CSV table of C-alpha atoms in Angstrom, one decimal:
chain,number,residue,atom,x,y,z
A,1,UNK,CA,0.0,0.0,0.0
A,2,UNK,CA,2.7,2.4,0.6
A,3,UNK,CA,4.4,1.5,-2.5
A,4,UNK,CA,1.1,2.5,-4.3
A,5,UNK,CA,1.0,5.9,-2.4
A,6,UNK,CA,4.6,6.5,-3.4
A,7,UNK,CA,3.6,6.0,-7.2
A,8,UNK,CA,0.4,8.3,-6.9
A,9,UNK,CA,2.7,11.0,-5.1
A,10,UNK,CA,5.4,10.6,-7.9
A,11,UNK,CA,2.8,10.7,-10.4
A,12,UNK,CA,1.3,14.1,-9.1
A,13,UNK,CA,4.9,15.7,-9.0
A,14,UNK,CA,5.5,15.0,-12.7
A,15,UNK,CA,2.0,15.8,-13.5
A,16,UNK,CA,2.6,19.4,-12.4
A,17,UNK,CA,6.4,20.0,-13.0
A,18,UNK,CA,6.3,23.8,-13.2
A,19,UNK,CA,4.4,24.1,-9.8
A,20,UNK,CA,6.6,21.4,-8.3
A,21,UNK,CA,9.4,23.1,-9.1
A,22,UNK,CA,8.4,26.4,-7.5
A,23,UNK,CA,7.5,24.8,-4.2
A,24,UNK,CA,10.9,23.1,-4.5
A,25,UNK,CA,12.6,26.2,-5.1
A,26,UNK,CA,10.7,27.8,-2.3
A,27,UNK,CA,11.3,25.5,0.3
A,28,UNK,CA,15.0,25.4,-0.5
A,29,UNK,CA,15.7,29.2,-0.4
A,30,UNK,CA,13.7,29.2,3.1
A,31,UNK,CA,15.5,26.4,4.5
A,32,UNK,CA,19.0,27.5,3.0
A,33,UNK,CA,18.7,30.9,4.7
A,34,UNK,CA,17.8,29.4,8.0
A,35,UNK,CA,20.4,27.1,7.9
A,36,UNK,CA,23.3,29.6,7.1
A,37,UNK,CA,22.1,31.6,10.0
A,38,UNK,CA,21.7,28.5,12.4
A,39,UNK,CA,25.2,27.1,11.3
A,40,UNK,CA,26.8,30.2,12.1
A,41,UNK,CA,25.1,30.6,15.4
A,42,UNK,CA,26.0,27.2,16.3
A,43,UNK,CA,29.6,27.5,15.6
A,44,UNK,CA,30.0,31.0,17.6
A,45,UNK,CA,28.3,29.1,20.6
A,46,UNK,CA,30.5,26.0,20.5
A,47,UNK,CA,33.0,25.5,23.3
A,48,UNK,CA,36.1,27.5,23.0
A,49,UNK,CA,38.6,24.3,22.6
A,50,UNK,CA,37.4,20.9,21.4
A,51,UNK,CA,38.3,19.0,24.7
A,52,UNK,CA,38.2,19.8,28.2
A,53,UNK,CA,36.6,23.5,28.3
A,54,UNK,CA,34.3,22.5,31.0
A,55,UNK,CA,37.2,21.8,33.3
A,56,UNK,CA,39.4,25.1,32.7
A,57,UNK,CA,39.2,27.9,35.0
A,58,UNK,CA,40.4,31.6,35.0
A,59,UNK,CA,42.1,32.8,38.2
A,60,UNK,CA,41.3,36.3,39.5
A,61,UNK,CA,42.6,37.9,42.8
A,62,UNK,CA,42.0,41.3,44.1
A,63,UNK,CA,45.5,42.9,44.3
A,64,UNK,CA,44.9,46.4,43.4
A,65,UNK,CA,46.0,49.4,45.3
A,66,UNK,CA,43.6,51.0,47.5
A,67,UNK,CA,41.9,54.0,45.7
A,68,UNK,CA,43.2,57.5,46.0
A,69,UNK,CA,41.5,60.0,48.0
A,70,UNK,CA,38.2,61.3,46.1
A,71,UNK,CA,38.4,58.1,44.1
A,72,UNK,CA,35.5,55.7,44.7
A,73,UNK,CA,37.4,52.8,43.2
A,74,UNK,CA,36.0,50.1,41.1
A,75,UNK,CA,33.6,47.2,42.3
A,76,UNK,CA,35.5,44.7,39.8
A,77,UNK,CA,39.1,43.7,39.6
A,78,UNK,CA,41.0,42.5,36.8
A,79,UNK,CA,41.6,38.9,35.9
A,80,UNK,CA,45.2,39.9,35.0
A,81,UNK,CA,48.1,39.1,37.4
A,82,UNK,CA,51.6,40.3,38.1
A,83,UNK,CA,54.4,37.9,36.9
A,84,UNK,CA,55.2,37.1,40.6
A,85,UNK,CA,51.8,36.1,41.4
A,86,UNK,CA,51.1,34.1,38.4
A,87,UNK,CA,54.6,32.4,38.4
A,88,UNK,CA,53.9,31.5,42.2
A,89,UNK,CA,50.4,29.6,41.3
A,90,UNK,CA,52.0,27.8,38.6
A,91,UNK,CA,55.0,26.7,40.8
A,92,UNK,CA,52.7,25.7,43.5
A,93,UNK,CA,51.2,22.9,41.3
A,94,UNK,CA,47.8,22.8,43.1
A,95,UNK,CA,45.7,22.1,40.1
A,96,UNK,CA,45.7,19.2,37.6
A,97,UNK,CA,47.5,21.6,35.3
A,98,UNK,CA,48.2,25.2,35.4
A,99,UNK,CA,49.6,28.0,32.9
A,100,UNK,CA,49.8,31.7,32.7
A,101,UNK,CA,49.7,33.3,29.3
A,102,UNK,CA,49.7,36.8,27.3
A,103,UNK,CA,49.7,37.7,23.6
A,104,UNK,CA,52.6,39.1,21.9
A,105,UNK,CA,53.3,40.1,18.0
A,106,UNK,CA,56.8,39.2,16.8
A,107,UNK,CA,58.8,39.5,13.6
A,108,UNK,CA,60.0,35.8,12.8
A,109,UNK,CA,63.0,35.0,10.3
A,110,UNK,CA,65.7,32.3,9.8
A,111,UNK,CA,69.1,33.1,11.3
A,112,UNK,CA,70.3,34.2,7.7
A,113,UNK,CA,67.3,36.0,6.9
A,114,UNK,CA,66.5,34.1,4.1
A,115,UNK,CA,62.8,33.5,4.8
A,116,UNK,CA,60.6,35.5,7.1
A,117,UNK,CA,57.3,36.2,8.4
A,118,UNK,CA,56.3,39.5,10.1
A,119,UNK,CA,53.5,40.3,12.7
A,120,UNK,CA,53.3,36.6,14.0
A,121,UNK,CA,50.9,36.4,16.9
A,122,UNK,CA,52.8,34.4,19.7
A,123,UNK,CA,51.7,33.2,23.0
A,124,UNK,CA,53.9,34.0,26.1
A,125,UNK,CA,53.2,31.3,28.6
A,126,UNK,CA,54.3,28.6,30.7
A,127,UNK,CA,55.3,24.9,30.3
A,128,UNK,CA,52.0,23.2,30.8
A,129,UNK,CA,49.9,25.4,28.3
A,130,UNK,CA,50.3,23.2,25.4
A,131,UNK,CA,49.2,20.1,27.3
A,132,UNK,CA,46.2,21.9,29.0
A,133,UNK,CA,44.7,23.6,26.2
A,134,UNK,CA,45.0,20.4,24.2
A,135,UNK,CA,47.3,21.6,21.6
A,136,UNK,CA,48.7,18.5,19.4
A,137,UNK,CA,52.5,18.2,19.0
A,138,UNK,CA,53.7,16.7,15.7
A,139,UNK,CA,57.4,16.7,16.8
A,140,UNK,CA,59.6,17.6,19.7
A,141,UNK,CA,58.6,18.6,22.9
A,142,UNK,CA,57.5,21.5,25.2
A,143,UNK,CA,59.9,23.3,27.5
A,144,UNK,CA,60.2,22.5,30.9
A,145,UNK,CA,59.9,24.3,34.1
A,146,UNK,CA,63.8,24.4,34.7
A,147,UNK,CA,64.2,25.8,31.2
A,148,UNK,CA,61.6,28.7,31.8
A,149,UNK,CA,63.2,29.7,35.2
A,150,UNK,CA,66.6,29.7,33.4
A,151,UNK,CA,65.0,31.9,30.5
A,152,UNK,CA,66.3,29.4,28.0
A,153,UNK,CA,65.6,30.9,24.5
A,154,UNK,CA,63.5,28.1,23.0
A,155,UNK,CA,60.4,27.9,21.1
A,156,UNK,CA,57.4,25.9,20.0
A,157,UNK,CA,56.2,26.7,16.6
A,158,UNK,CA,53.7,25.2,14.3
A,159,UNK,CA,54.2,23.1,11.1
A,160,UNK,CA,52.9,26.2,8.7
A,161,UNK,CA,55.6,28.4,10.1
A,162,UNK,CA,58.2,25.6,10.1
A,163,UNK,CA,57.6,24.9,6.5
A,164,UNK,CA,57.6,28.7,5.7
A,165,UNK,CA,60.9,29.3,7.4
A,166,UNK,CA,62.8,26.0,7.0
A,167,UNK,CA,60.8,24.2,4.3
A,168,UNK,CA,60.4,21.3,6.3
A,169,UNK,CA,57.3,20.2,8.6
A,170,UNK,CA,59.8,19.2,11.4
A,171,UNK,CA,61.9,22.3,12.4
A,172,UNK,CA,63.0,21.0,15.6
A,173,UNK,CA,66.5,21.9,16.5
A,174,UNK,CA,66.7,24.7,14.1
A,175,UNK,CA,67.2,28.3,15.3
A,176,UNK,CA,65.3,31.4,14.1
A,177,UNK,CA,65.0,35.0,15.0
A,178,UNK,CA,62.1,36.8,17.1
A,179,UNK,CA,62.6,40.5,16.9
A,180,UNK,CA,66.4,39.9,16.4
A,181,UNK,CA,66.9,37.5,19.2
A,182,UNK,CA,67.9,33.8,18.5
A,183,UNK,CA,65.6,31.1,19.9
A,184,UNK,CA,65.8,27.3,19.2
A,185,UNK,CA,62.9,25.3,17.9
A,186,UNK,CA,62.3,22.4,20.5
A,187,UNK,CA,58.9,21.4,19.3
A,188,UNK,CA,56.4,21.7,16.4
A,189,UNK,CA,52.7,21.4,16.8
A,190,UNK,CA,49.8,21.0,14.4
A,191,UNK,CA,48.3,24.0,13.0
A,192,UNK,CA,46.0,24.6,15.9
A,193,UNK,CA,42.9,27.0,16.1
A,194,UNK,CA,40.6,27.7,18.8
A,195,UNK,CA,36.7,27.7,18.3
A,196,UNK,CA,36.0,30.8,20.2
A,197,UNK,CA,38.4,33.2,21.8
A,198,UNK,CA,38.7,32.4,25.8
A,199,UNK,CA,41.9,34.5,26.7
A,200,UNK,CA,42.4,38.3,26.6
A,201,UNK,CA,38.8,39.1,26.4
A,202,UNK,CA,39.1,42.3,28.3
A,203,UNK,CA,41.7,43.8,26.2
A,204,UNK,CA,41.8,42.5,22.7
A,205,UNK,CA,39.8,40.4,20.0
A,206,UNK,CA,40.8,37.9,17.8
A,207,UNK,CA,38.5,36.5,15.2
A,208,UNK,CA,37.7,32.6,15.4
A,209,UNK,CA,40.4,30.7,13.6
A,210,UNK,CA,43.2,33.1,14.2
A,211,UNK,CA,46.5,31.5,14.4
A,212,UNK,CA,49.0,31.5,16.8
A,213,UNK,CA,52.4,29.8,15.3
A,214,UNK,CA,54.7,30.5,18.2
A,215,UNK,CA,54.7,29.6,21.8
A,216,UNK,CA,57.4,31.0,24.1
A,217,UNK,CA,58.3,30.8,27.9
A,218,UNK,CA,57.1,34.2,29.2
A,219,UNK,CA,60.5,34.6,31.1
A,220,UNK,CA,62.9,33.9,27.9
A,221,UNK,CA,60.5,36.5,25.9
A,222,UNK,CA,60.8,39.2,28.6
A,223,UNK,CA,64.7,38.5,28.9
A,224,UNK,CA,64.6,39.0,24.8
A,225,UNK,CA,62.7,42.3,25.3
A,226,UNK,CA,59.5,40.6,23.9
A,227,UNK,CA,56.3,41.6,25.5
A,228,UNK,CA,52.4,41.5,25.1
A,229,UNK,CA,50.7,43.6,22.6
A,230,UNK,CA,48.7,45.1,25.8
A,231,UNK,CA,50.8,46.2,28.3
A,232,UNK,CA,48.1,45.4,31.0
A,233,UNK,CA,47.6,47.7,34.0
A,234,UNK,CA,50.7,49.4,35.7
A,235,UNK,CA,50.5,50.6,39.2
A,236,UNK,CA,52.6,53.8,38.4
A,237,UNK,CA,52.0,54.5,35.0
A,238,UNK,CA,50.1,52.9,31.9
A,239,UNK,CA,53.1,53.1,30.0
A,240,UNK,CA,55.7,52.1,32.5
A,241,UNK,CA,56.5,48.6,30.6
A,242,UNK,CA,60.1,48.1,30.2
A,243,UNK,CA,60.9,44.5,29.5
A,244,UNK,CA,63.9,43.0,31.1
A,245,UNK,CA,63.8,45.8,34.1
A,246,UNK,CA,62.3,45.7,37.3
A,247,UNK,CA,59.3,47.6,36.2
A,248,UNK,CA,57.7,44.8,34.4
A,249,UNK,CA,56.9,43.6,38.2
A,250,UNK,CA,54.6,46.5,38.8
A,251,UNK,CA,52.0,45.6,35.9
A,252,UNK,CA,49.2,43.1,35.8
A,253,UNK,CA,49.4,41.5,32.5
A,254,UNK,CA,49.2,37.7,32.7
A,255,UNK,CA,46.0,35.4,32.5
A,256,UNK,CA,46.4,32.4,35.0
A,257,UNK,CA,44.4,29.4,33.7
A,258,UNK,CA,44.0,25.9,35.6
A,259,UNK,CA,42.5,22.7,34.9
A,260,UNK,CA,40.1,21.2,37.7
A,261,UNK,CA,38.4,17.9,36.8
A,262,UNK,CA,35.9,17.7,39.7
A,263,UNK,CA,34.0,19.9,42.0
A,264,UNK,CA,36.2,18.7,45.0
A,265,UNK,CA,39.1,20.1,43.2
A,266,UNK,CA,37.4,23.4,42.4
A,267,UNK,CA,36.6,23.6,46.3
A,268,UNK,CA,40.3,22.8,47.1
A,269,UNK,CA,41.7,25.0,44.7
A,270,UNK,CA,39.5,27.8,45.7
A,271,UNK,CA,40.5,27.4,49.4
A,272,UNK,CA,44.2,27.6,48.4
A,273,UNK,CA,43.6,30.8,46.4
A,274,UNK,CA,42.0,32.5,49.4
A,275,UNK,CA,45.0,31.2,51.6
A,276,UNK,CA,47.3,32.7,49.2
A,277,UNK,CA,45.6,36.1,48.8
A,278,UNK,CA,45.4,36.2,52.6
A,279,UNK,CA,48.9,35.7,53.1
A,280,UNK,CA,49.8,38.3,50.6
A,281,UNK,CA,47.5,40.8,52.2
A,282,UNK,CA,49.1,40.0,55.6
A,283,UNK,CA,52.5,40.6,53.9
A,284,UNK,CA,51.3,44.1,52.5
A,285,UNK,CA,51.3,43.1,49.1
A,286,UNK,CA,47.5,43.1,48.7
A,287,UNK,CA,46.4,46.2,50.1
A,288,UNK,CA,42.7,45.4,49.8
A,289,UNK,CA,40.9,42.6,51.9
A,290,UNK,CA,41.4,39.3,50.2
A,291,UNK,CA,39.2,38.4,47.2
A,292,UNK,CA,39.5,35.5,44.8
A,293,UNK,CA,37.4,34.0,41.9
A,294,UNK,CA,37.6,31.1,39.6
A,295,UNK,CA,35.7,31.6,36.2
A,296,UNK,CA,34.7,28.5,34.1
A,297,UNK,CA,35.8,29.1,30.7
A,298,UNK,CA,32.6,28.6,29.0
A,299,UNK,CA,30.9,30.8,31.4
A,300,UNK,CA,33.8,33.5,31.0
A,301,UNK,CA,33.5,33.5,27.2
A,302,UNK,CA,29.7,33.9,27.3
A,303,UNK,CA,30.1,36.8,29.7
A,304,UNK,CA,32.6,38.7,28.0
A,305,UNK,CA,32.7,37.6,24.3
A,306,UNK,CA,29.3,36.5,23.8
A,307,UNK,CA,27.9,35.6,20.5
A,308,UNK,CA,27.3,38.8,18.5
A,309,UNK,CA,23.8,40.2,18.4
A,310,UNK,CA,23.9,40.4,14.8
A,311,UNK,CA,24.0,36.3,14.5
A,312,UNK,CA,21.0,36.2,16.9
A,313,UNK,CA,19.3,38.7,14.6
A,314,UNK,CA,20.0,36.9,11.4
A,315,UNK,CA,18.6,33.5,12.7
A,316,UNK,CA,15.4,35.3,13.8
A,317,UNK,CA,15.0,37.0,10.4
A,318,UNK,CA,15.9,33.8,8.7
A,319,UNK,CA,13.2,32.0,10.6
A,320,UNK,CA,10.5,34.6,10.0
A,321,UNK,CA,11.6,34.0,6.1
A,322,UNK,CA,11.4,30.3,6.6
A,323,UNK,CA,7.7,30.8,8.0
A,324,UNK,CA,6.8,33.0,5.2
A,325,UNK,CA,8.1,30.4,2.6
A,326,UNK,CA,6.2,27.6,4.5
A,327,UNK,CA,3.0,29.8,4.3
A,328,UNK,CA,3.5,30.2,0.4
A,329,UNK,CA,4.2,26.5,0.1
A,330,UNK,CA,1.3,25.5,2.0
A,331,UNK,CA,-1.2,27.8,-0.1
A,332,UNK,CA,0.5,26.2,-3.3
A,333,UNK,CA,-0.1,22.6,-2.0
A,334,UNK,CA,-3.7,23.4,-1.1
A,335,UNK,CA,-4.4,24.8,-4.7
A,336,UNK,CA,-2.8,21.9,-6.3
A,337,UNK,CA,-4.3,19.2,-4.0
A,338,UNK,CA,-7.9,20.9,-4.5
A,339,UNK,CA,-7.3,20.9,-8.4
A,340,UNK,CA,-7.0,17.2,-8.1
A,341,UNK,CA,-10.2,16.9,-6.1
A,342,UNK,CA,-12.3,14.9,-8.9
A,343,UNK,CA,-9.3,12.2,-9.0
A,344,UNK,CA,-9.7,11.9,-5.1
A,345,UNK,CA,-13.6,11.9,-5.3
A,346,UNK,CA,-13.3,8.7,-7.7
A,347,UNK,CA,-10.9,7.0,-5.3
A,348,UNK,CA,-13.2,7.7,-2.6
A,349,UNK,CA,-16.2,6.6,-4.5
A,350,UNK,CA,-14.3,3.3,-5.3
A,351,UNK,CA,-13.7,2.6,-1.5
A,352,UNK,CA,-10.6,4.6,-0.4
A,353,UNK,CA,-10.8,5.9,3.1
A,354,UNK,CA,-10.0,9.2,4.2
A,355,UNK,CA,-6.8,8.0,6.0
A,356,UNK,CA,-5.4,6.9,2.7
A,357,UNK,CA,-6.3,10.0,1.0
A,358,UNK,CA,-4.4,12.0,3.9
A,359,UNK,CA,-1.5,9.5,3.7
A,360,UNK,CA,-1.1,9.9,0.0
A,361,UNK,CA,-0.9,13.6,-0.1
A,362,UNK,CA,1.3,13.8,3.0
A,363,UNK,CA,3.7,11.7,1.2
A,364,UNK,CA,3.7,13.8,-1.7
A,365,UNK,CA,4.5,16.7,0.5
A,366,UNK,CA,7.2,14.9,2.0
A,367,UNK,CA,8.7,14.0,-1.2
A,368,UNK,CA,8.7,17.9,-2.2
A,369,UNK,CA,10.2,18.7,1.0
A,370,UNK,CA,13.1,16.2,0.7
A,371,UNK,CA,13.7,17.4,-2.8
A,372,UNK,CA,13.7,21.0,-1.5
A,373,UNK,CA,16.3,19.7,1.3
A,374,UNK,CA,18.3,18.4,-1.6
A,375,UNK,CA,18.5,21.7,-3.4
A,376,UNK,CA,19.1,23.6,0.0
A,377,UNK,CA,22.5,22.0,0.4
A,378,UNK,CA,24.1,23.6,-2.5
A,379,UNK,CA,22.3,27.0,-1.4
A,380,UNK,CA,23.5,26.8,2.2
A,381,UNK,CA,27.1,26.2,0.9
A,382,UNK,CA,26.7,29.4,-1.2
A,383,UNK,CA,25.2,31.2,1.4
A,384,UNK,CA,28.1,30.2,4.0
A,385,UNK,CA,30.7,31.2,1.1
A,386,UNK,CA,29.2,34.7,0.9
A,387,UNK,CA,29.6,35.3,4.6
A,388,UNK,CA,33.3,34.2,4.6
A,389,UNK,CA,33.5,36.9,1.9
A,390,UNK,CA,32.3,39.5,4.5
A,391,UNK,CA,34.7,41.6,6.7
A,392,UNK,CA,33.2,40.4,10.0
A,393,UNK,CA,34.9,38.7,13.0
A,394,UNK,CA,32.9,35.6,12.8
A,395,UNK,CA,33.2,35.0,8.8
A,396,UNK,CA,35.9,32.3,9.4
A,397,UNK,CA,33.4,30.0,11.3
A,398,UNK,CA,30.9,29.8,8.5
A,399,UNK,CA,31.4,26.1,7.4
A,400,UNK,CA,29.0,23.3,7.0
A,401,UNK,CA,29.8,20.3,9.0
A,402,UNK,CA,28.3,16.7,9.2
A,403,UNK,CA,26.0,17.3,12.2
A,404,UNK,CA,24.7,20.5,10.4
A,405,UNK,CA,24.2,18.6,7.1
A,406,UNK,CA,22.0,16.0,9.2
A,407,UNK,CA,20.2,18.8,10.5
A,408,UNK,CA,19.5,20.4,7.3
A,409,UNK,CA,17.7,17.0,6.2
A,410,UNK,CA,15.8,16.8,9.2
A,411,UNK,CA,14.7,20.3,8.9
A,412,UNK,CA,13.5,19.8,5.2
A,413,UNK,CA,11.4,16.8,5.9
A,414,UNK,CA,9.8,18.4,9.1
A,415,UNK,CA,9.3,21.5,7.1
A,416,UNK,CA,7.5,19.4,4.4
A,417,UNK,CA,5.3,17.5,6.9
A,418,UNK,CA,4.4,20.6,8.6
A,419,UNK,CA,3.3,22.5,5.5
A,420,UNK,CA,1.6,19.3,4.1
A,421,UNK,CA,-0.7,18.6,6.9
A,422,UNK,CA,-3.4,21.1,6.2
A,423,UNK,CA,-3.6,20.5,2.3
A,424,UNK,CA,-3.6,16.8,2.8
A,425,UNK,CA,-6.2,17.1,5.4
A,426,UNK,CA,-8.3,19.5,3.4
A,427,UNK,CA,-8.1,17.0,0.4
A,428,UNK,CA,-9.1,14.1,2.3
A,429,UNK,CA,-12.3,16.0,3.9
A,430,UNK,CA,-13.7,16.8,0.5
A,431,UNK,CA,-17.3,15.3,-0.2
A,432,UNK,CA,-16.9,12.6,-2.9
A,433,UNK,CA,-20.3,12.8,-4.0
A,434,UNK,CA,-20.5,16.4,-4.6
A,435,UNK,CA,-17.1,16.3,-6.5
A,436,UNK,CA,-18.3,13.9,-8.7
A,437,UNK,CA,-21.8,15.6,-9.3
A,438,UNK,CA,-20.0,18.9,-10.0
A,439,UNK,CA,-17.5,17.3,-12.4
């Protein structure tokens, strides 16, 4: 019986080719616009890194100076720490993993200058950062805590930069110049990209997919007069940033991240932070009463670098457009089914039930929607390509992946069934006697 309904539905589609094509195109455009907006929004709402985002926390401690007379101060405090405090937290090893980081911009070249790459974004960080953020190493290793303390001029670079500078993917053992200072490559990582920016949200914005080809020990970078793009907050002057001197100790410029896998570990680490802040307050380093906080990575990103409002607006507009397309398709299907009312009346007279007529027309509507979904795939890909050509921060995330592809077909079938219910029900309720008599 189902096969018979499919044959009737196919016959109906072929009999009215122009109208069928109009319905398919209308549905495809509506579904494609909706899926383009939804794909972008879904990518923007993804976890910042592929694995472990929910276990990573940003450390914050209130170590600001007391407000000056007449200054009411600020109820909030920055998440940036001084090098001394960030290093103390990392050295304490109270978390599963811990690392501090800042962002620098350097000029990279080979020793001879035969190849170079200007304005390379660089992480200034500590030894466990690569492992904690799940960055895959292809060759070599990361640096040790001893090498960081000794300010060893070592670096980890990605495969793309290794090929550009040295002509090979494995550049371990080679040397390169960063702002004129020689560093030795000890590790090569894959071309890693984050999904959403989770670091330096209060100072800088990097579009999703921005590459950071170089990782340097922060202490080694300072010794080579390499510092962050943003100088952070300095106690005596916003411009008192002199790398390699004691003035760097007066500035808040490092974010400290920790990995904590269980609620008990979070509770224990929060207690440790409070004890550390209390001890520093008692020693006179933290003038204010001890205040600490742990910000979960996902919550921190949502709070500071949430999905752009334009992405939400685009989705609502596309949903409204899809609804308009559904109304139009419903009208086209209704007109078409009523045009075939005489054939339905004959079938009803010969013994067909209302349920069978309803099923036949619903299958026909579902077939049209499936064809609309097939056409929506290239239209969605084209729409995402157009988005990638725009000068907007989230253009790079406009890609259709397998889950979105499956969702696209599910949406097309669901839309077809929804828009087909009313016309199919209307066709099944027609009086066969009246239709036969009229025709």
